[in-house]
N, CA and C of each residue as an Amber inpcrd file, in Angstrom:
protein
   624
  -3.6320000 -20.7580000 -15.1030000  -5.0190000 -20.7730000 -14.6280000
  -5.2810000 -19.5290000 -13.7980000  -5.8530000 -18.5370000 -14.0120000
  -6.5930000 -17.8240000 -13.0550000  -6.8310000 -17.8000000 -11.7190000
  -6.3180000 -17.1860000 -10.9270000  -6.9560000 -17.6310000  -9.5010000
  -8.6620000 -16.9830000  -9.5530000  -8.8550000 -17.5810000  -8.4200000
 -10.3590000 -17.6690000  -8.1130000 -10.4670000 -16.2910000  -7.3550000
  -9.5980000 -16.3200000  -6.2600000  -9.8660000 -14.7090000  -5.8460000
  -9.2570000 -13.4180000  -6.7660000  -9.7060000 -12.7260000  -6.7230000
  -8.9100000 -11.6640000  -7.0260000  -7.7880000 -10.5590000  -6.3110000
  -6.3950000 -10.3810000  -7.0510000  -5.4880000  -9.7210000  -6.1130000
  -5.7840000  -8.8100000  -5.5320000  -5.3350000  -8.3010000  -4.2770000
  -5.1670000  -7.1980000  -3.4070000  -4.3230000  -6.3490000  -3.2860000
  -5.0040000  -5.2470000  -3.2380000  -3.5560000  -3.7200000  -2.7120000
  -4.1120000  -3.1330000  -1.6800000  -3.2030000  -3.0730000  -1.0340000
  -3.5380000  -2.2610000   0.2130000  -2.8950000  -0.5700000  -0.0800000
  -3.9750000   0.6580000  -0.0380000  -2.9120000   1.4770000   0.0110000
  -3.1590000   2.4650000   1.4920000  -1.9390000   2.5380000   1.5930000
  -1.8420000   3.6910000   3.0490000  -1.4290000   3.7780000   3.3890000
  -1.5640000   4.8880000   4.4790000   0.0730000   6.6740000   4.5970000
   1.0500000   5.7300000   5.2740000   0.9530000   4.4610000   6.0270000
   1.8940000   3.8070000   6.8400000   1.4540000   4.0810000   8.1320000
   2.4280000   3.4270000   9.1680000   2.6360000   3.4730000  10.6170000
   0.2630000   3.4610000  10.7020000   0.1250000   2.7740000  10.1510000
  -1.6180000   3.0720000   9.6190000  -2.1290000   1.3630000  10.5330000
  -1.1110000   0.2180000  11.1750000  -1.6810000  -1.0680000  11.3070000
  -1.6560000  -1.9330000  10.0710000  -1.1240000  -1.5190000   8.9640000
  -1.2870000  -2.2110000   7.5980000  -0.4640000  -3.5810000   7.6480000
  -0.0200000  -3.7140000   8.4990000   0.9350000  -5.1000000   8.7890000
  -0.0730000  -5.8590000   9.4080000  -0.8340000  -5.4410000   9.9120000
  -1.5530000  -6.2980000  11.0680000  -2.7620000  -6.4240000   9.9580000
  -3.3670000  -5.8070000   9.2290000  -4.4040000  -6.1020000   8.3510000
  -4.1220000  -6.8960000   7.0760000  -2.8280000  -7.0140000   6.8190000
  -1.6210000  -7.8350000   5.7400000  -1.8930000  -9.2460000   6.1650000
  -1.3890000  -9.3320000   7.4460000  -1.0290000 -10.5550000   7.9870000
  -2.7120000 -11.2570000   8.4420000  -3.4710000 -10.4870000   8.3320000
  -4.6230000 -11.2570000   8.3660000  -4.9860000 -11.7600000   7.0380000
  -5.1800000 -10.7660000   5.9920000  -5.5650000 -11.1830000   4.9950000
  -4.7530000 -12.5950000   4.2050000  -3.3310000 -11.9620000   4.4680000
  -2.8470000 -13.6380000   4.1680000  -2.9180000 -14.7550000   4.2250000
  -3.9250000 -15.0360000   5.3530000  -4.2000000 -16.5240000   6.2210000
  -5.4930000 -16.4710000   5.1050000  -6.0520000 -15.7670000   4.1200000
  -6.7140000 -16.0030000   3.1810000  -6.5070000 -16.8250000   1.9220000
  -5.0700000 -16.8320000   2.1030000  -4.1790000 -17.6510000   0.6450000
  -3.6400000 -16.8940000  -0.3720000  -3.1530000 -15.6060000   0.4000000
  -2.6110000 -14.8010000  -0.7060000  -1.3470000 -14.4310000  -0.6170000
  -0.7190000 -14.3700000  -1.9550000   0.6400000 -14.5690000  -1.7030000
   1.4850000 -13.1460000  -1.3060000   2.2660000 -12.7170000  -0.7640000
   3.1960000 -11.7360000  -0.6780000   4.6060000 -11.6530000  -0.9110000
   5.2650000 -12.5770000  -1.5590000   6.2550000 -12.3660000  -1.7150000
   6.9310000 -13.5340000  -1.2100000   8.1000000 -13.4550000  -1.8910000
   9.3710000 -14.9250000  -1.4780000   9.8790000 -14.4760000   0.1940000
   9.9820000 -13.1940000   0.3800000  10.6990000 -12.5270000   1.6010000
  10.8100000 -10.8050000   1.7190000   9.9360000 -10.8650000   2.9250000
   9.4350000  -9.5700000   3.3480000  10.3190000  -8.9610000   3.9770000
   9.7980000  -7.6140000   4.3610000  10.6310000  -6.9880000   5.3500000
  10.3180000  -6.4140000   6.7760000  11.2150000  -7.3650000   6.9970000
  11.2350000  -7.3040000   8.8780000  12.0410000  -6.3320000   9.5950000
  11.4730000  -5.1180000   9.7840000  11.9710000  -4.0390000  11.3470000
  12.4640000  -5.0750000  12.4130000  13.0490000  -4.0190000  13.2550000
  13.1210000  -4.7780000  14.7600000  12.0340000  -5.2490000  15.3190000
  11.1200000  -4.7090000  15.4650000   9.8450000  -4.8860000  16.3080000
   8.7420000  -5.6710000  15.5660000   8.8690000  -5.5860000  14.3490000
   7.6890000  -6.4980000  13.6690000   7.8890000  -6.4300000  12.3710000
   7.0800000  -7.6780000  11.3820000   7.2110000  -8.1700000  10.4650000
   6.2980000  -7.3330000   9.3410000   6.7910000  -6.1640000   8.2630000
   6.1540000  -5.6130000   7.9420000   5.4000000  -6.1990000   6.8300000
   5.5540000  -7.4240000   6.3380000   4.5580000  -8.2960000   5.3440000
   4.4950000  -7.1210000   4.2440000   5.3360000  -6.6460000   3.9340000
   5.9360000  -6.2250000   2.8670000   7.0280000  -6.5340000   2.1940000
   6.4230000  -7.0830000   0.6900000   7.4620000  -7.7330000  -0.6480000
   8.7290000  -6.7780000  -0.6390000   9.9670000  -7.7370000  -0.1970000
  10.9380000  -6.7000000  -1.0230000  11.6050000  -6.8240000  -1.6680000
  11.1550000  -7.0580000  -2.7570000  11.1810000  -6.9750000  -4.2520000
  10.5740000  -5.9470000  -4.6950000   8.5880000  -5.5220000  -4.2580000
   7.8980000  -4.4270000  -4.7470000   8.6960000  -3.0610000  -3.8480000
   9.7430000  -3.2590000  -2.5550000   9.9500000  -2.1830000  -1.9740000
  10.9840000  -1.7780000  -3.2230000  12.1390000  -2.5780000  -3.5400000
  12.8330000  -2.5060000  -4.2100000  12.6330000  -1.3500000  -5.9210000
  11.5350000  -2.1090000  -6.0060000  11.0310000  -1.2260000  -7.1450000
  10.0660000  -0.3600000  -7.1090000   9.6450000   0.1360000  -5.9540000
   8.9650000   1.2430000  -5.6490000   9.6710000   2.4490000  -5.0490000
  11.1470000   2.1500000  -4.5940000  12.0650000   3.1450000  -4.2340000
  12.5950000   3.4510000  -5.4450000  12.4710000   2.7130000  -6.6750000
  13.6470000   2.9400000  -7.3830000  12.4250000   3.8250000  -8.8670000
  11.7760000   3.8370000  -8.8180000  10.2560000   4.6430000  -9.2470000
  10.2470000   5.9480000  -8.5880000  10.7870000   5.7790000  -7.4960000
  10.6480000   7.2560000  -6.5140000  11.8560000   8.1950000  -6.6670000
  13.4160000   7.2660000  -6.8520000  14.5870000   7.7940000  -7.5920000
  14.5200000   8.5030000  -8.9090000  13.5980000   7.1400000 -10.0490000
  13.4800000   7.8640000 -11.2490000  12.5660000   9.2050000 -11.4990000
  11.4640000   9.0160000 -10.6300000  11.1110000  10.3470000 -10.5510000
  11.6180000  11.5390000 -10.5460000  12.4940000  11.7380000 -10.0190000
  13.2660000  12.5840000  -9.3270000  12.7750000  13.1500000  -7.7170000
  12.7070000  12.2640000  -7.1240000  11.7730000  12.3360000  -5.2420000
  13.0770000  11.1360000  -4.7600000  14.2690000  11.7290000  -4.2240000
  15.3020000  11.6060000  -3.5700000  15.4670000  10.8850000  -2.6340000
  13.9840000  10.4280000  -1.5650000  13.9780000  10.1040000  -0.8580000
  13.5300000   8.7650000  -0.7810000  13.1360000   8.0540000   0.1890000
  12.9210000   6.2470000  -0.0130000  12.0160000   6.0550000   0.4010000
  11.0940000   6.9220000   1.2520000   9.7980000   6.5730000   1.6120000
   8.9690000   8.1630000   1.5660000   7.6810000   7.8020000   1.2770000
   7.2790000   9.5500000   1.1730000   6.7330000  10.3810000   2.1220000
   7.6200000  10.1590000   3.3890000   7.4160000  10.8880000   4.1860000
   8.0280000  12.2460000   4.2050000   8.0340000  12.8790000   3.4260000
   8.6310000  14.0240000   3.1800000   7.6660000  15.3640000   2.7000000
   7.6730000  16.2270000   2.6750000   7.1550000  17.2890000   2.1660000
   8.4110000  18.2950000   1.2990000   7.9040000  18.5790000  -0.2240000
   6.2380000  18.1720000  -0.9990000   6.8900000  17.0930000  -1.1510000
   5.9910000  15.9300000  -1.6360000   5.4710000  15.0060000  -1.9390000
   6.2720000  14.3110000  -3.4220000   6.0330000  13.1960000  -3.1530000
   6.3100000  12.3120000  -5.2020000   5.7190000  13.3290000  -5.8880000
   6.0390000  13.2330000  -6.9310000   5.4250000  13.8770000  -8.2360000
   4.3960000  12.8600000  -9.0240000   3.1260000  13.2920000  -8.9660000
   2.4450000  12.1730000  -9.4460000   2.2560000  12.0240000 -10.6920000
   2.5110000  13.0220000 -11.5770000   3.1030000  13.0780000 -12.7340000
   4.1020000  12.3860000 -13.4930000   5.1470000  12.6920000 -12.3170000
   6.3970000  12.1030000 -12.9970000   6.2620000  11.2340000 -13.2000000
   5.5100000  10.1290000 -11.7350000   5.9700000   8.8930000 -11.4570000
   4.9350000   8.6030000 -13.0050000   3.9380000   8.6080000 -13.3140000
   3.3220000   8.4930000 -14.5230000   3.4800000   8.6570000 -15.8680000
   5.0040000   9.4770000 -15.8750000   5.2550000   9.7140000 -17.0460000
   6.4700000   8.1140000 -17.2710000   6.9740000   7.7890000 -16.1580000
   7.9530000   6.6480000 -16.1320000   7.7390000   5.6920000 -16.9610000
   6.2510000   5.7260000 -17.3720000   5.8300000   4.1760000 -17.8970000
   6.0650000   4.3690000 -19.6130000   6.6020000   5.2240000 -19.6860000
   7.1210000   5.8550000 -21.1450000   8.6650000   6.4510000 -21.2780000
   9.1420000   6.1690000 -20.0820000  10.7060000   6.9190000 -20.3410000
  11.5350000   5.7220000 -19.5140000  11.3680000   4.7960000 -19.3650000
  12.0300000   3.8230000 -18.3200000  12.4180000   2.6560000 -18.8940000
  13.0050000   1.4140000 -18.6070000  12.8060000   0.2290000 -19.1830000
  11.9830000  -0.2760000 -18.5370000  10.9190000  -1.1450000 -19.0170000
   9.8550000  -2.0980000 -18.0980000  10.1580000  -3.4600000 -17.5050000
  10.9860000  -3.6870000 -18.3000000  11.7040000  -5.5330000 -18.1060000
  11.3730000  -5.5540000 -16.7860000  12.3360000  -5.3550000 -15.7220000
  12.2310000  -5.4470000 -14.3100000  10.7920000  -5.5960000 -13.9370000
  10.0750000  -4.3200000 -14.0850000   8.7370000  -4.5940000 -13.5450000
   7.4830000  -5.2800000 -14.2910000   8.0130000  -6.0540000 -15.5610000
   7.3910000  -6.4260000 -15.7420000   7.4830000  -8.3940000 -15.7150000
   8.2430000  -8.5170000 -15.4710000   8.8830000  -9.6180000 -14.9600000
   8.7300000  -9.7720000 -13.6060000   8.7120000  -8.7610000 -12.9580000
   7.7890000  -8.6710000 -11.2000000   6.4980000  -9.1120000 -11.6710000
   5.8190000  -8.3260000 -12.1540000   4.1800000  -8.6180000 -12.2160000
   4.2500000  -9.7870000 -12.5910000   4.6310000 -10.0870000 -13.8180000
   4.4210000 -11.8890000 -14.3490000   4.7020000 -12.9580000 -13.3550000
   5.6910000 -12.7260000 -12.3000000   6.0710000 -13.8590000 -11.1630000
   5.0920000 -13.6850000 -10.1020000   4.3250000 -12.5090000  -9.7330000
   3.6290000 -12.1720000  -9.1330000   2.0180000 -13.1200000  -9.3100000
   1.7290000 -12.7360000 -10.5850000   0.6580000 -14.1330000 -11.3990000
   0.9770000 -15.1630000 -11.2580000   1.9780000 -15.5220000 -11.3850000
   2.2880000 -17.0630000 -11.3590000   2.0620000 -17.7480000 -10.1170000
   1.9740000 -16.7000000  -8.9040000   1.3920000 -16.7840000  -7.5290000
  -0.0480000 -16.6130000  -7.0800000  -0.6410000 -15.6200000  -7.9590000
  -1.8300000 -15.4260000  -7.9110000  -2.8940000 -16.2680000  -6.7900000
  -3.7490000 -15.8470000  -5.7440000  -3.7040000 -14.0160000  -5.7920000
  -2.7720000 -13.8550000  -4.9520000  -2.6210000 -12.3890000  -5.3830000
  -1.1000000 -12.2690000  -4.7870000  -1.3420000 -10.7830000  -4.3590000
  -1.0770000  -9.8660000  -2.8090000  -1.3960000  -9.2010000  -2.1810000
  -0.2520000  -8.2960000  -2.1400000  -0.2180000  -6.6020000  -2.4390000
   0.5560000  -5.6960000  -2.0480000   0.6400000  -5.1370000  -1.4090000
   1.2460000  -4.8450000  -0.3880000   1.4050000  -3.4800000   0.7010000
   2.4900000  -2.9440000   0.6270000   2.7320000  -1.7030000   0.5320000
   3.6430000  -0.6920000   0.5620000   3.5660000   0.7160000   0.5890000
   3.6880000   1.5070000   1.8440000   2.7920000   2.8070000   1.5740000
   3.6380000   3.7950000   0.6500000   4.5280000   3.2830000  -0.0530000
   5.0070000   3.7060000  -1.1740000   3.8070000   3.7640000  -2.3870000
   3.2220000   2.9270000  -1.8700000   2.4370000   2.4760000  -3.2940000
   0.9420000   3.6850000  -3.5340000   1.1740000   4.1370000  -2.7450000
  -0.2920000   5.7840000  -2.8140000   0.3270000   6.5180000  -3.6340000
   1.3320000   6.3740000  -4.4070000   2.1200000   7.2650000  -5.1790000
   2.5460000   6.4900000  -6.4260000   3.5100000   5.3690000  -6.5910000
   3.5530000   4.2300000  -7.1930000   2.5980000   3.6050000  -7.9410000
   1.2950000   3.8910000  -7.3380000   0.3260000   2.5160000  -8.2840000
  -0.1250000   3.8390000  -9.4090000   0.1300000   4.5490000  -9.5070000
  -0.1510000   5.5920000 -10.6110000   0.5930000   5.3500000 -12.0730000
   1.9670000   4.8480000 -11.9010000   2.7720000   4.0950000 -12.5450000
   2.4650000   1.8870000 -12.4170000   2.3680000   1.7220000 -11.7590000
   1.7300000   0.2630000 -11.7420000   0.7020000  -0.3370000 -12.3540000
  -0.4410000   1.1850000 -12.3470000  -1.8830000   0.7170000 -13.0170000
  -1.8810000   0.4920000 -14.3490000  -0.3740000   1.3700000 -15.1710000
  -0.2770000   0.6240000 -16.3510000   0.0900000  -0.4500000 -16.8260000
   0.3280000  -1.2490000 -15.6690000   1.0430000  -2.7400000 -15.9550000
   0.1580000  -3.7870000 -15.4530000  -0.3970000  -3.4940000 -14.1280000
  -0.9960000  -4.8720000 -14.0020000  -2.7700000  -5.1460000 -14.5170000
  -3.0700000  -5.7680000 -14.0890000  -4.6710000  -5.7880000 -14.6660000
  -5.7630000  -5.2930000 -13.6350000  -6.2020000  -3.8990000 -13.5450000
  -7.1860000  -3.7070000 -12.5740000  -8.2950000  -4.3530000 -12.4740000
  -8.8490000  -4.6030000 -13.5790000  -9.7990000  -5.5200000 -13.3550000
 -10.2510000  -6.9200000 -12.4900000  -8.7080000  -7.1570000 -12.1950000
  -8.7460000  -8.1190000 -11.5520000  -7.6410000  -8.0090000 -10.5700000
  -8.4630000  -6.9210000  -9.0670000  -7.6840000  -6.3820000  -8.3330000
  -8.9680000  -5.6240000  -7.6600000  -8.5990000  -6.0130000  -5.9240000
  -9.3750000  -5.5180000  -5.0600000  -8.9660000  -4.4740000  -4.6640000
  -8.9870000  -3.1500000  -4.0710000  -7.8710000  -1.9070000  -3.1680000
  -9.2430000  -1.5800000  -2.2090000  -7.8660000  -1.7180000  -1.0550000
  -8.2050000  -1.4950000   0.4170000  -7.7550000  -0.1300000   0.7780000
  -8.0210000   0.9470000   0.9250000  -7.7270000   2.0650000   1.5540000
  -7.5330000   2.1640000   3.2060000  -6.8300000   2.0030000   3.8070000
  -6.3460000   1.6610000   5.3790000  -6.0600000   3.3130000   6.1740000
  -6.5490000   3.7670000   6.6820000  -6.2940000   5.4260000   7.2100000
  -6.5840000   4.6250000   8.5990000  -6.1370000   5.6690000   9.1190000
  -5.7310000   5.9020000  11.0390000  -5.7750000   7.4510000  11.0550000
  -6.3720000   7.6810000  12.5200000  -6.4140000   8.6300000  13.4000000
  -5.0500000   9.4680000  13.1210000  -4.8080000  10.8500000  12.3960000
  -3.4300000  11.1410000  12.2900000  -2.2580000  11.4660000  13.6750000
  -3.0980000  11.5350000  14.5290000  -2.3280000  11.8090000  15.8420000
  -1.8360000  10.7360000  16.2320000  -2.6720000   9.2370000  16.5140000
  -2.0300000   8.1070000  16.6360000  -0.9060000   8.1180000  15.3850000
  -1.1030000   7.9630000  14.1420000   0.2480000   8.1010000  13.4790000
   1.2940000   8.9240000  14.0660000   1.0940000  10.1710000  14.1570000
   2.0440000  11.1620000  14.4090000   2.8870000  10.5280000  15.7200000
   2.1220000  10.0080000  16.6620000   2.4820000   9.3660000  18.1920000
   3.3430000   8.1270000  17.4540000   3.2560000   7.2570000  16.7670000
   3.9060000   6.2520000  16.1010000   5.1460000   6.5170000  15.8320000
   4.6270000   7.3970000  15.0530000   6.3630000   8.0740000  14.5080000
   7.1750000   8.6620000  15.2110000   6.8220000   9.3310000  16.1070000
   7.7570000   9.4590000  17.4820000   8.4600000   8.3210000  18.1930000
   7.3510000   7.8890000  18.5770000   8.2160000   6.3250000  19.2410000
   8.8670000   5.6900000  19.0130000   7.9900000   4.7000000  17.4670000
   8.7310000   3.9430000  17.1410000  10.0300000   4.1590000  16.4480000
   9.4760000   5.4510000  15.6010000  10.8530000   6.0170000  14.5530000
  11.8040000   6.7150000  14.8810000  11.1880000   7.3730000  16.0280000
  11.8490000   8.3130000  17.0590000  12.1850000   9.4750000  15.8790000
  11.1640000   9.7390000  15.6280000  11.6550000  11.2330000  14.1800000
  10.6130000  12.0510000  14.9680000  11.6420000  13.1620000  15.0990000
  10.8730000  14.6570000  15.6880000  10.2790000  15.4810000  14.7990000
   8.9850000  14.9580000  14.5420000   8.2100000  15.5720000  13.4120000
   7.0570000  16.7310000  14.4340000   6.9950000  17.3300000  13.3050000
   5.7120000  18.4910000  14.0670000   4.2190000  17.2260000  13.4870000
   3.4460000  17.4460000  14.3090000   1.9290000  17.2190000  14.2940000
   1.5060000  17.5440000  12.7330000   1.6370000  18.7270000  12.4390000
   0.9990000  19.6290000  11.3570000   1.6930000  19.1760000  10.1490000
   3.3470000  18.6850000   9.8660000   4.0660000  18.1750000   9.0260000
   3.7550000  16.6350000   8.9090000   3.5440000  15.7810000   9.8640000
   2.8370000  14.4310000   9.8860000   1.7060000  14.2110000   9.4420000
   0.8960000  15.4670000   9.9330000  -0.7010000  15.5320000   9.0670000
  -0.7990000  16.0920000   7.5730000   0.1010000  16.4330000   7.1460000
   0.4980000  17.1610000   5.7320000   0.6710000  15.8500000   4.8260000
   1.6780000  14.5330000   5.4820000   2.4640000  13.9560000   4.6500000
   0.9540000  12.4840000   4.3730000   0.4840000  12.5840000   5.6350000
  -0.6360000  11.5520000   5.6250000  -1.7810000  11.8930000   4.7340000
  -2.1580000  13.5780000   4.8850000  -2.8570000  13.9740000   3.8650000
  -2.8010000  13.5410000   2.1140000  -1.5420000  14.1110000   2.2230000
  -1.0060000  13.6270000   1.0350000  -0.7850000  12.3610000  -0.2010000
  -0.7470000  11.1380000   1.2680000  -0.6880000  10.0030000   0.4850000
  -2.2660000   9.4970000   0.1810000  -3.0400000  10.1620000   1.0790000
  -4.4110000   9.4270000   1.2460000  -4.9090000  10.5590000  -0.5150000
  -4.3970000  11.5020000  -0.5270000  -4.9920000  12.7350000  -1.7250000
  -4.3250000  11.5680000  -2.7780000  -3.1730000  11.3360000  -3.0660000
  -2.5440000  10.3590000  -4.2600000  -3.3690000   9.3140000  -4.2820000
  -3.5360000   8.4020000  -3.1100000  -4.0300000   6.9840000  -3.1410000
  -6.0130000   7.1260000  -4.1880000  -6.1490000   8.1610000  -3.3590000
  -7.9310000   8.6190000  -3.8990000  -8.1470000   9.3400000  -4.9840000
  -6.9160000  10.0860000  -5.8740000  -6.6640000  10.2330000  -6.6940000
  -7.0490000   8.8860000  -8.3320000  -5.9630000   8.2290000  -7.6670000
  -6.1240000   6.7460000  -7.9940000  -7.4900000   6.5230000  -8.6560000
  -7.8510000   5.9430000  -7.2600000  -9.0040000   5.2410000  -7.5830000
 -10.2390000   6.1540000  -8.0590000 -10.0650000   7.5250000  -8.1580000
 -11.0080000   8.0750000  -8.5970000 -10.9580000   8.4000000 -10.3670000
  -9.8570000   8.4610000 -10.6060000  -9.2480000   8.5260000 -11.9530000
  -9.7500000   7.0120000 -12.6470000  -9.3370000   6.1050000 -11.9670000
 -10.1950000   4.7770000 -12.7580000 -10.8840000   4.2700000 -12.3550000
 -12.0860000   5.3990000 -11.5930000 -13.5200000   4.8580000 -11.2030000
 -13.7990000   3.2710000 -10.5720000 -12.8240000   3.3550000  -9.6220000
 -12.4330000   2.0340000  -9.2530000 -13.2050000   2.0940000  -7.8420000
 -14.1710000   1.2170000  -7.5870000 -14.6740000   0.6370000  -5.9670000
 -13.9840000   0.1560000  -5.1170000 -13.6550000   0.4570000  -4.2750000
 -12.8740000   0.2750000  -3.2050000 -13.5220000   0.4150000  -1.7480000
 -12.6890000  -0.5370000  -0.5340000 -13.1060000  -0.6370000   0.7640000
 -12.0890000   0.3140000   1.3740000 -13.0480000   1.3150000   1.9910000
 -12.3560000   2.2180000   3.1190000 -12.1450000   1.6620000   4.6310000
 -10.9740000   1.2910000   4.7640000 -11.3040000   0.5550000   6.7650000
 -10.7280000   1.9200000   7.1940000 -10.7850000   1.5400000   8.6250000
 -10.2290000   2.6380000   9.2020000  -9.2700000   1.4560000  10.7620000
  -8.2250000   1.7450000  11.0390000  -7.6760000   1.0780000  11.9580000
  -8.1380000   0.8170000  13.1770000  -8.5210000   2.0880000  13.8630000
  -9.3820000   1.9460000  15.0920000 -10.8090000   1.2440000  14.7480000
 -11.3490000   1.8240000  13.7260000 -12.8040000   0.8180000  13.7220000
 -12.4650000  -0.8340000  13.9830000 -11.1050000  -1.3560000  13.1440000
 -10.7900000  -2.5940000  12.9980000 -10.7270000  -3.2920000  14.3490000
 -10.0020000  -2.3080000  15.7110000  -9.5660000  -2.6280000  16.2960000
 -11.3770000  -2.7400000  17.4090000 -11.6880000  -1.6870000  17.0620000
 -13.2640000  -1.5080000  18.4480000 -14.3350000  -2.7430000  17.4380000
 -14.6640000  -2.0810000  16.2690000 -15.9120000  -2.9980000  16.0550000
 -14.9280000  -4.2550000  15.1200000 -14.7300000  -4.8010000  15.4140000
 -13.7370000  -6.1510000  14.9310000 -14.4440000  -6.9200000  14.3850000
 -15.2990000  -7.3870000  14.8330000 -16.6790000  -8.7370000  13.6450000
 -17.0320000  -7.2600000  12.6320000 -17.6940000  -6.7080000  12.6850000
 -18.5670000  -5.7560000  11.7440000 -17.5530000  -5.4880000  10.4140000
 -16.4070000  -5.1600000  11.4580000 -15.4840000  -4.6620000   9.4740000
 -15.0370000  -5.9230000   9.2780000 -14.4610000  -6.8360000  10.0590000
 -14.0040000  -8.0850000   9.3230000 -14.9370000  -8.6790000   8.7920000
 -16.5300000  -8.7100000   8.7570000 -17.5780000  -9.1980000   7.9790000
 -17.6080000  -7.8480000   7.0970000 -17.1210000  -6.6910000   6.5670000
 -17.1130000  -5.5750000   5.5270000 -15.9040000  -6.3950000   4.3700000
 -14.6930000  -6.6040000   5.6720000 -13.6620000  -7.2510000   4.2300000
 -13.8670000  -8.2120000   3.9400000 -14.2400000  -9.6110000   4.7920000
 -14.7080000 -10.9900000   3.9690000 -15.4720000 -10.6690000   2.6320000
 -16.8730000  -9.8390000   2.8800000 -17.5600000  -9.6280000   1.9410000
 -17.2130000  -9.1230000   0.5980000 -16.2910000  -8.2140000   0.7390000
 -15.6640000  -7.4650000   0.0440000 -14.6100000  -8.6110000  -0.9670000
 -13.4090000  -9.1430000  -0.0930000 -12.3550000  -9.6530000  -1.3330000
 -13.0370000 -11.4370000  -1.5490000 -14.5730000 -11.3430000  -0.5280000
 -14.9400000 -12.7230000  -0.6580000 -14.1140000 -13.8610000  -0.1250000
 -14.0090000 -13.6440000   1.1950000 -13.1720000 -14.7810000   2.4180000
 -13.6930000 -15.2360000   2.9330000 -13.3350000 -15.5950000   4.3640000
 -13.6210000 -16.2950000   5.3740000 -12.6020000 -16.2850000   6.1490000
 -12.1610000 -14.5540000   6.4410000 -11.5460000 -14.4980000   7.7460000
 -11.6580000 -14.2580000   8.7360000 -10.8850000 -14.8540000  10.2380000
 -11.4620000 -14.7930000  10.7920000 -10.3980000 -14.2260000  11.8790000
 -10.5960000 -13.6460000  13.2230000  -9.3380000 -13.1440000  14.1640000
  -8.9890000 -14.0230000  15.3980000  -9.9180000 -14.8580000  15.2380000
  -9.6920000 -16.2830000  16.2130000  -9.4550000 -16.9280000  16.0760000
């Protein structure tokens, strides 16, 4: 049977609040996964299963690294050419268990790079995307702290650039409508955008 709502993706650069906008939307009835992944400090309401196969998309690429904080960047190419040089079983046996949950919600800021390779598998049509950006200095300040990685300002604003250029890429390539939040708006005008996303994936959420 169909669910009634339609699934969600969240995409964005990370260290962006996307846990905290995850974990709201969930109290909507959407599924994320059998078991997420939990940092020290908080619960990133990220599938890892989709981390699993979004690192391993980033291997086949040939992009070495496990998250794309790096400069240059995934190959958005490559990762696009995968859906023709790879086996699908795995991910397509993700998506099908994924339905069987329906609706069923992604976050992974892997995925501004990833859903380029994904969009050939699951059904856009029946799929909301949330674009989530933050202030890059608050990121950059994030990543210091929490990650404690001595990044320059200008290399943090490069890599954020980057995922937000892939993610809008995306959705501009399949003329796809999408909700832009922004973290701080979420956090100052709080009724106004949470009445932007109710409207949007059609809820009734609420922060109280």
């Amino acid at each position: 049977m169909k669910a009634n709502k339609e699934n969600i993706i969240i995409l964005t650069p990370g260290l962006s609040g996307s846990s905290v906008l995850t974990a709201l939307i969930k109290k909507g009835g959407y599924w994320n996964g059998e078991k997420t992944s939990i940092l020290p400090f908080y619960d990133t309401h990220e599938d890892i299963e989709l981390i699993k196969f979004n690192k391993l998309l980033f291997k086949s690429s040939g992009y070495f690294w496990e998250d794309p904080g790096e400069i240059p960047p995934p190959s958005i190419e490559k990762i696009k050419q995968l859906f023709d040089s790879i086996p699908l079983t795995g991910y397509l046996d993700y998506v099908k268990n994924c339905e069987q949950k329906a609706p069923w919600l992604w976050k992974d800021p892997r995925l501004t790079y990833t859903i380029h390779f994904w969009k050939q598998i699951i059904d856009l049509s029946n799929c909301k995307f949330i674009l989530l950006t933050r202030d890059p200095m608050q990121t950059w300040t994030g990543t210091i702290l929490r990650l404690r990685d001595p990044i320059s300002y200008k290399n943090q604003k490069t890599i954020f650039n980057n995922c937000i250029n892939s993610a809008v890429q995306f959705l501009d390539e399949e003329n796809i409508s999408y909700l832009h939040l922004r973290f701080e708006d979420l956090l100052i005008h709080s009724k106004e955008n949470i009445e932007k996303l109710n409207a949007y994936i059609n809820c009734n959420l609420s922060v109280e």
